[in-house]
Amino acid sequence: MTVLFALATSVLWGFADFGGGLLTRRTPALTVVVVSQAVAVVVLGAIVVATGGWHEGGARLWYAVAAGVVGPVAMLCFYKALALGPMGVVSPLGSLGVAVPVAVGIAVGGRPGIAQLAGVVVAVAGIVLAGGPELRGAPVQRRAVLLTLVAALGFGSVMALISSASTTVTGLFLALFVQRVTNVAVGGAALWTSARRGAPVLPEGRGGQSGAATGARVLLAALPALAFVGLADVAANGTYSVAAQHGPVTVAAVLASLYPVVTALAARGALGERLRVVQAAGAGLALVGSVLLATA
C-alpha cells in the first residue's frame, strides 16, 4: 500500500505542477493559486462534513494554519518559476524541499549520516549545473532558479507542518481544509493588494485582448484546469500521508519525490521541451540529491 500511494503522490504532484506551470503562462500566478485552492476548499469542506472531521479539531490545527500561510508563497514562487521554464529543470529543483523534513529529523534524531551529507553535495552540484554555466546563451534565468529554491523551502516546510497537524484520516481532511482556507485567505489578500496596485488579476484573451469581460471569460474557460490543479495538489497531500502512515516514511518520501520526473516527461511530451546536456545533468543530480536526503 505504501508503494502504491507514494507513486500516486508523485503522479498527482507531477501533473499538478505541469498544469500550474501552463496556466501561469497566460493567467497571473496569484490568480491560479487562489482560484485553484478555492475549488479545493469547497471539495474538502464537503468531505469534512460528510466524514464528521469537525470533531478532530485541537491545538494541532495551528500547524495546518502555519502550512496555509507558507503554502501560497511557495506555490506562487514555483508557478512563476515554471512559467519562466524550462519545466524539466525547475521541477527537479523544487523537489529539494525534502531537505526540510529531513533537517527536522536530524534536529530531533541526531547528527547527519554519510548519505545525508552526500545528498547535500549532490543537490548543490545539481543546482549549479541546472542554472548554468553555459558558454553560449542563457540556459535558465537566474530568477527562475531563485524562485524555485524559495518554493522548495516552502514546500518542505509545509510537508513538515502538515504531517504534525493530524494523526487520523478524518483529522487529515480537517487539517487539509484548514490549510486550504488559510491559503485562500492569504492568497486572496495578496491578490487584492496586487489589484489595488494596478497589476493584472485576470488572464488576457487570444491575441493579447484585455478587459474585465474578456478576462472573466478566459478564466471561466480555464476553471476545469484550475480545479484539476487544486484538487490534484490536495489529493497528493492525502495520498502521501496515507503512504507514510502505512509504511516506512523513507520509502514513501523517496517514491513521492519522483514527481519532477512526471512533470519533465509531461513537458517533453506536450511541449516538446529539449534540455541541454548540462541542464539535464544538473536536473538529474538535483533529483538524486533529493532521493539521497529522503533515504538517509
Short mmCIF file of C-alpha atoms in Angstrom, two decimals:
data_model
loop_
_atom_site.label_atom_id
_atom_site.label_comp_id
_atom_site.label_asym_id
_atom_site.label_seq_id
_atom_site.Cartn_x
_atom_site.Cartn_y
_atom_site.Cartn_z
CA MET A 1 0.00 0.00 0.00
CA THR A 2 2.85 2.39 0.78
CA VAL A 3 4.38 1.97 -2.67
CA LEU A 4 1.04 2.39 -4.43
CA PHE A 5 0.03 5.55 -2.58
CA ALA A 6 3.52 7.08 -2.77
CA LEU A 7 3.66 6.54 -6.53
CA ALA A 8 0.18 8.03 -6.81
CA THR A 9 1.53 11.06 -4.94
CA SER A 10 4.35 11.54 -7.44
CA VAL A 11 1.93 11.30 -10.37
CA LEU A 12 -0.55 13.76 -8.83
CA TRP A 13 2.08 16.31 -7.85
CA GLY A 14 3.79 15.94 -11.20
CA PHE A 15 0.69 16.69 -13.25
CA ALA A 16 -0.43 19.42 -10.82
CA ASP A 17 2.91 21.18 -11.31
CA PHE A 18 2.68 20.78 -15.07
CA GLY A 19 -0.86 22.16 -15.15
CA GLY A 20 0.02 25.04 -12.84
CA GLY A 21 3.02 25.95 -14.95
CA LEU A 22 0.94 26.02 -18.13
CA LEU A 23 -1.82 28.10 -16.55
CA THR A 24 0.58 30.76 -15.27
CA ARG A 25 1.87 31.37 -18.77
CA ARG A 26 -1.46 33.03 -19.52
CA THR A 27 -3.01 33.74 -16.11
CA PRO A 28 -1.38 35.66 -13.20
CA ALA A 29 0.20 33.21 -10.78
CA LEU A 30 -1.67 34.62 -7.77
CA THR A 31 -4.98 34.10 -9.55
CA VAL A 32 -4.05 30.50 -10.33
CA VAL A 33 -3.17 29.87 -6.69
CA VAL A 34 -6.30 31.49 -5.23
CA VAL A 35 -8.83 30.01 -7.66
CA SER A 36 -7.36 26.50 -7.64
CA GLN A 37 -7.22 26.44 -3.85
CA ALA A 38 -10.74 27.88 -3.56
CA VAL A 39 -12.05 24.91 -5.51
CA ALA A 40 -10.15 22.62 -3.13
CA VAL A 41 -11.75 24.39 -0.15
CA VAL A 42 -15.25 23.64 -1.44
CA VAL A 43 -14.49 19.96 -2.07
CA LEU A 44 -12.63 19.46 1.21
CA GLY A 45 -15.38 21.22 3.14
CA ALA A 46 -17.90 18.75 1.79
CA ILE A 47 -15.63 15.83 2.71
CA VAL A 48 -15.10 17.12 6.24
CA VAL A 49 -18.86 17.46 6.75
CA ALA A 50 -19.51 14.01 5.32
CA THR A 51 -16.83 12.30 7.45
CA GLY A 52 -17.51 14.20 10.68
CA GLY A 53 -13.99 15.63 10.66
CA TRP A 54 -15.11 18.72 12.58
CA HIS A 55 -14.67 16.69 15.77
CA GLU A 56 -10.93 16.27 15.13
CA GLY A 57 -10.02 19.87 15.96
CA GLY A 58 -7.44 20.87 18.55
CA ALA A 59 -4.11 22.59 19.07
CA ARG A 60 -2.58 20.56 16.23
CA LEU A 61 -4.59 22.59 13.71
CA TRP A 62 -2.23 25.51 14.27
CA TYR A 63 0.30 23.50 12.26
CA ALA A 64 -2.23 23.47 9.43
CA VAL A 65 -2.69 27.24 9.73
CA ALA A 66 1.08 27.73 9.54
CA ALA A 67 1.23 25.47 6.50
CA GLY A 68 -1.57 27.52 4.95
CA VAL A 69 0.44 30.73 5.37
CA VAL A 70 3.63 29.28 3.88
CA GLY A 71 1.91 27.34 1.10
CA PRO A 72 0.69 30.24 -1.09
CA VAL A 73 4.12 31.87 -1.04
CA ALA A 74 5.74 28.61 -2.12
CA MET A 75 3.16 27.93 -4.83
CA LEU A 76 3.37 31.48 -6.17
CA CYS A 77 7.15 31.30 -6.46
CA PHE A 78 7.00 27.84 -8.00
CA TYR A 79 4.36 28.70 -10.59
CA LYS A 80 6.26 31.83 -11.58
CA ALA A 81 9.41 29.74 -11.96
CA LEU A 82 7.55 27.17 -14.05
CA ALA A 83 6.25 29.95 -16.27
CA LEU A 84 9.83 31.09 -16.84
CA GLY A 85 10.81 27.47 -17.51
CA PRO A 86 12.02 25.11 -18.61
CA MET A 87 9.86 22.77 -16.52
CA GLY A 88 12.38 19.95 -16.82
CA VAL A 89 14.85 21.99 -14.74
CA VAL A 90 12.51 23.88 -12.42
CA SER A 91 10.55 20.87 -11.20
CA PRO A 92 13.55 18.77 -10.05
CA LEU A 93 14.96 21.76 -8.17
CA GLY A 94 11.61 22.14 -6.45
CA SER A 95 11.93 18.62 -5.09
CA LEU A 96 14.85 19.77 -2.92
CA GLY A 97 12.25 20.83 -0.38
CA VAL A 98 12.51 17.30 1.02
CA ALA A 99 15.62 18.59 2.80
CA VAL A 100 13.42 20.48 5.27
CA PRO A 101 11.65 17.50 6.87
CA VAL A 102 14.99 15.66 6.79
CA ALA A 103 16.60 18.56 8.66
CA VAL A 104 13.81 18.42 11.24
CA GLY A 105 14.55 14.73 11.67
CA ILE A 106 18.25 15.47 12.14
CA ALA A 107 17.47 18.08 14.79
CA VAL A 108 15.37 15.55 16.67
CA GLY A 109 17.33 12.39 15.97
CA GLY A 110 20.97 13.44 15.95
CA ARG A 111 23.92 14.04 13.62
CA PRO A 112 23.59 13.59 9.84
CA GLY A 113 24.91 10.46 8.22
CA ILE A 114 27.13 9.97 5.20
CA ALA A 115 24.14 9.57 2.87
CA GLN A 116 22.69 12.90 4.02
CA LEU A 117 25.99 14.72 3.52
CA ALA A 118 26.30 13.14 0.09
CA GLY A 119 22.78 14.29 -0.69
CA VAL A 120 23.68 17.90 0.15
CA VAL A 121 26.79 17.82 -2.06
CA VAL A 122 24.95 16.22 -4.99
CA ALA A 123 21.99 18.59 -4.66
CA VAL A 124 24.17 21.71 -4.61
CA ALA A 125 26.06 20.46 -7.67
CA GLY A 126 22.72 19.92 -9.39
CA ILE A 127 21.60 23.48 -8.59
CA VAL A 128 24.79 24.95 -10.06
CA LEU A 129 24.58 22.89 -13.23
CA ALA A 130 20.83 23.35 -13.73
CA GLY A 131 21.18 27.12 -13.56
CA GLY A 132 24.33 27.21 -15.74
CA PRO A 133 27.04 27.75 -16.54
CA GLU A 134 26.88 27.64 -20.31
CA LEU A 135 29.47 29.03 -22.68
CA ARG A 136 26.75 30.20 -25.02
CA GLY A 137 23.31 31.56 -24.33
CA ALA A 138 21.35 31.71 -21.09
CA PRO A 139 20.07 28.21 -20.26
CA VAL A 140 17.87 29.17 -17.32
CA GLN A 141 17.04 32.56 -15.91
CA ARG A 142 18.69 33.05 -12.51
CA ARG A 143 15.37 34.44 -11.25
CA ALA A 144 13.71 31.10 -12.06
CA VAL A 145 16.33 29.21 -10.02
CA LEU A 146 15.97 31.58 -7.05
CA LEU A 147 12.18 31.37 -7.12
CA THR A 148 12.35 27.59 -7.28
CA LEU A 149 14.65 27.35 -4.27
CA VAL A 150 12.36 29.61 -2.23
CA ALA A 151 9.43 27.44 -3.29
CA ALA A 152 11.34 24.28 -2.33
CA LEU A 153 11.95 25.65 1.16
CA GLY A 154 8.26 26.45 1.47
CA PHE A 155 7.13 23.05 0.19
CA GLY A 156 9.41 21.27 2.62
CA SER A 157 8.11 23.38 5.49
CA VAL A 158 4.53 22.58 4.51
CA MET A 159 5.34 18.85 4.48
CA ALA A 160 6.83 19.05 7.97
CA LEU A 161 3.95 21.14 9.31
CA ILE A 162 1.04 19.22 7.80
CA SER A 163 2.49 15.90 8.99
CA SER A 164 2.18 17.22 12.55
CA ALA A 165 -1.35 18.56 12.08
CA SER A 166 -3.24 15.27 12.47
CA THR A 167 -2.94 11.62 13.43
CA THR A 168 -6.13 10.22 11.88
CA VAL A 169 -7.63 10.15 8.38
CA THR A 170 -10.59 12.35 9.29
CA GLY A 171 -8.23 14.67 11.13
CA LEU A 172 -6.15 14.86 7.97
CA PHE A 173 -9.18 16.01 5.99
CA LEU A 174 -9.85 18.75 8.52
CA ALA A 175 -6.18 19.79 8.58
CA LEU A 176 -6.08 19.99 4.79
CA PHE A 177 -9.31 22.00 4.81
CA VAL A 178 -7.93 24.49 7.36
CA GLN A 179 -4.70 24.72 5.39
CA ARG A 180 -6.56 25.49 2.16
CA VAL A 181 -8.85 28.05 3.82
CA THR A 182 -5.74 29.83 5.08
CA ASN A 183 -4.20 29.51 1.60
CA VAL A 184 -7.19 31.30 0.07
CA ALA A 185 -7.22 33.98 2.79
CA VAL A 186 -3.52 34.77 2.43
CA GLY A 187 -3.51 34.46 -1.34
CA GLY A 188 -6.72 36.46 -1.66
CA ALA A 189 -5.28 39.29 0.43
CA ALA A 190 -2.18 39.33 -1.76
CA LEU A 191 -4.32 39.28 -4.91
CA TRP A 192 -6.44 42.18 -3.67
CA THR A 193 -3.30 44.17 -2.83
CA SER A 194 -1.85 43.39 -6.24
CA ALA A 195 -5.05 44.54 -7.94
CA ARG A 196 -5.05 47.78 -5.94
CA ARG A 197 -1.55 48.47 -7.26
CA GLY A 198 -2.76 48.04 -10.82
CA ALA A 199 -1.35 44.61 -11.52
CA PRO A 200 -3.47 42.34 -13.75
CA VAL A 201 -5.52 39.68 -11.98
CA LEU A 202 -7.36 38.26 -14.99
CA PRO A 203 -5.86 36.46 -17.98
CA GLU A 204 -5.60 38.01 -21.41
CA GLY A 205 -7.64 36.75 -24.32
CA ARG A 206 -6.21 35.39 -27.52
CA GLY A 207 -4.12 37.88 -29.42
CA GLY A 208 -3.43 39.87 -26.26
CA GLN A 209 -7.00 41.08 -25.87
CA SER A 210 -7.64 42.64 -22.45
CA GLY A 211 -10.62 43.79 -20.45
CA ALA A 212 -12.60 42.50 -17.49
CA ALA A 213 -15.21 40.75 -19.62
CA THR A 214 -12.62 39.04 -21.81
CA GLY A 215 -10.51 38.05 -18.80
CA ALA A 216 -13.53 36.66 -16.96
CA ARG A 217 -14.48 34.51 -19.95
CA VAL A 218 -10.95 33.15 -20.27
CA LEU A 219 -10.80 32.42 -16.55
CA LEU A 220 -14.15 30.65 -16.65
CA ALA A 221 -12.97 28.56 -19.58
CA ALA A 222 -9.85 27.62 -17.59
CA LEU A 223 -11.85 26.66 -14.48
CA PRO A 224 -11.70 22.88 -15.11
CA ALA A 225 -7.91 23.05 -15.42
CA LEU A 226 -7.67 25.22 -12.30
CA ALA A 227 -9.87 22.77 -10.42
CA PHE A 228 -7.64 19.90 -11.51
CA VAL A 229 -4.51 21.65 -10.24
CA GLY A 230 -6.05 22.42 -6.85
CA LEU A 231 -7.62 19.00 -6.34
CA ALA A 232 -4.55 17.12 -7.56
CA ASP A 233 -2.38 19.00 -5.07
CA VAL A 234 -4.78 18.22 -2.21
CA ALA A 235 -5.07 14.57 -3.25
CA ALA A 236 -1.28 14.29 -3.37
CA ASN A 237 -1.02 15.54 0.19
CA GLY A 238 -3.60 12.97 1.22
CA THR A 239 -2.01 10.01 -0.58
CA TYR A 240 1.40 10.90 0.80
CA SER A 241 0.07 10.99 4.35
CA VAL A 242 -1.61 7.60 3.86
CA ALA A 243 1.61 6.17 2.40
CA ALA A 244 3.66 7.46 5.33
CA GLN A 245 1.18 6.11 7.88
CA HIS A 246 1.11 2.59 6.41
CA GLY A 247 4.81 2.01 5.87
CA PRO A 248 8.34 3.40 6.24
CA VAL A 249 8.39 7.16 5.81
CA THR A 250 11.67 6.91 3.93
CA VAL A 251 10.12 4.67 1.27
CA ALA A 252 7.12 6.96 0.91
CA ALA A 253 9.34 10.04 0.68
CA VAL A 254 11.62 8.53 -1.96
CA LEU A 255 8.80 7.43 -4.24
CA ALA A 256 6.80 10.63 -3.75
CA SER A 257 9.87 12.72 -4.57
CA LEU A 258 9.87 11.29 -8.09
CA TYR A 259 7.13 13.76 -9.13
CA PRO A 260 9.58 16.00 -11.06
CA VAL A 261 10.12 13.11 -13.46
CA VAL A 262 6.39 13.15 -14.22
CA THR A 263 6.46 16.92 -14.81
CA ALA A 264 9.53 16.69 -17.02
CA LEU A 265 8.04 13.87 -19.10
CA ALA A 266 4.77 15.78 -19.45
CA ALA A 267 6.65 18.89 -20.58
CA ARG A 268 8.69 16.87 -23.04
CA GLY A 269 5.65 15.12 -24.46
CA ALA A 270 3.22 18.05 -24.55
CA LEU A 271 5.57 20.98 -25.13
CA GLY A 272 8.49 19.33 -26.87
CA GLU A 273 10.98 20.79 -24.36
CA ARG A 274 14.58 19.82 -25.05
CA LEU A 275 17.23 20.31 -22.40
CA ARG A 276 20.91 20.93 -22.98
CA VAL A 277 23.27 18.29 -21.66
CA VAL A 278 24.43 20.37 -18.71
CA GLN A 279 20.84 21.21 -17.81
CA ALA A 280 19.74 17.60 -17.92
CA ALA A 281 22.74 16.58 -15.83
CA GLY A 282 22.01 19.27 -13.25
CA ALA A 283 18.33 18.40 -13.05
CA GLY A 284 19.19 14.73 -12.65
CA LEU A 285 21.72 15.44 -9.91
CA ALA A 286 19.19 17.59 -8.05
CA LEU A 287 16.73 14.73 -8.13
CA VAL A 288 19.37 12.23 -7.00
CA GLY A 289 20.32 14.56 -4.14
CA SER A 290 16.69 14.74 -3.08
CA VAL A 291 16.44 10.94 -3.06
CA LEU A 292 19.64 10.64 -1.00
CA LEU A 293 18.31 13.14 1.53
CA ALA A 294 15.00 11.36 1.78
CA THR A 295 16.52 7.89 2.21
CA ALA A 296 19.16 8.88 4.74
#
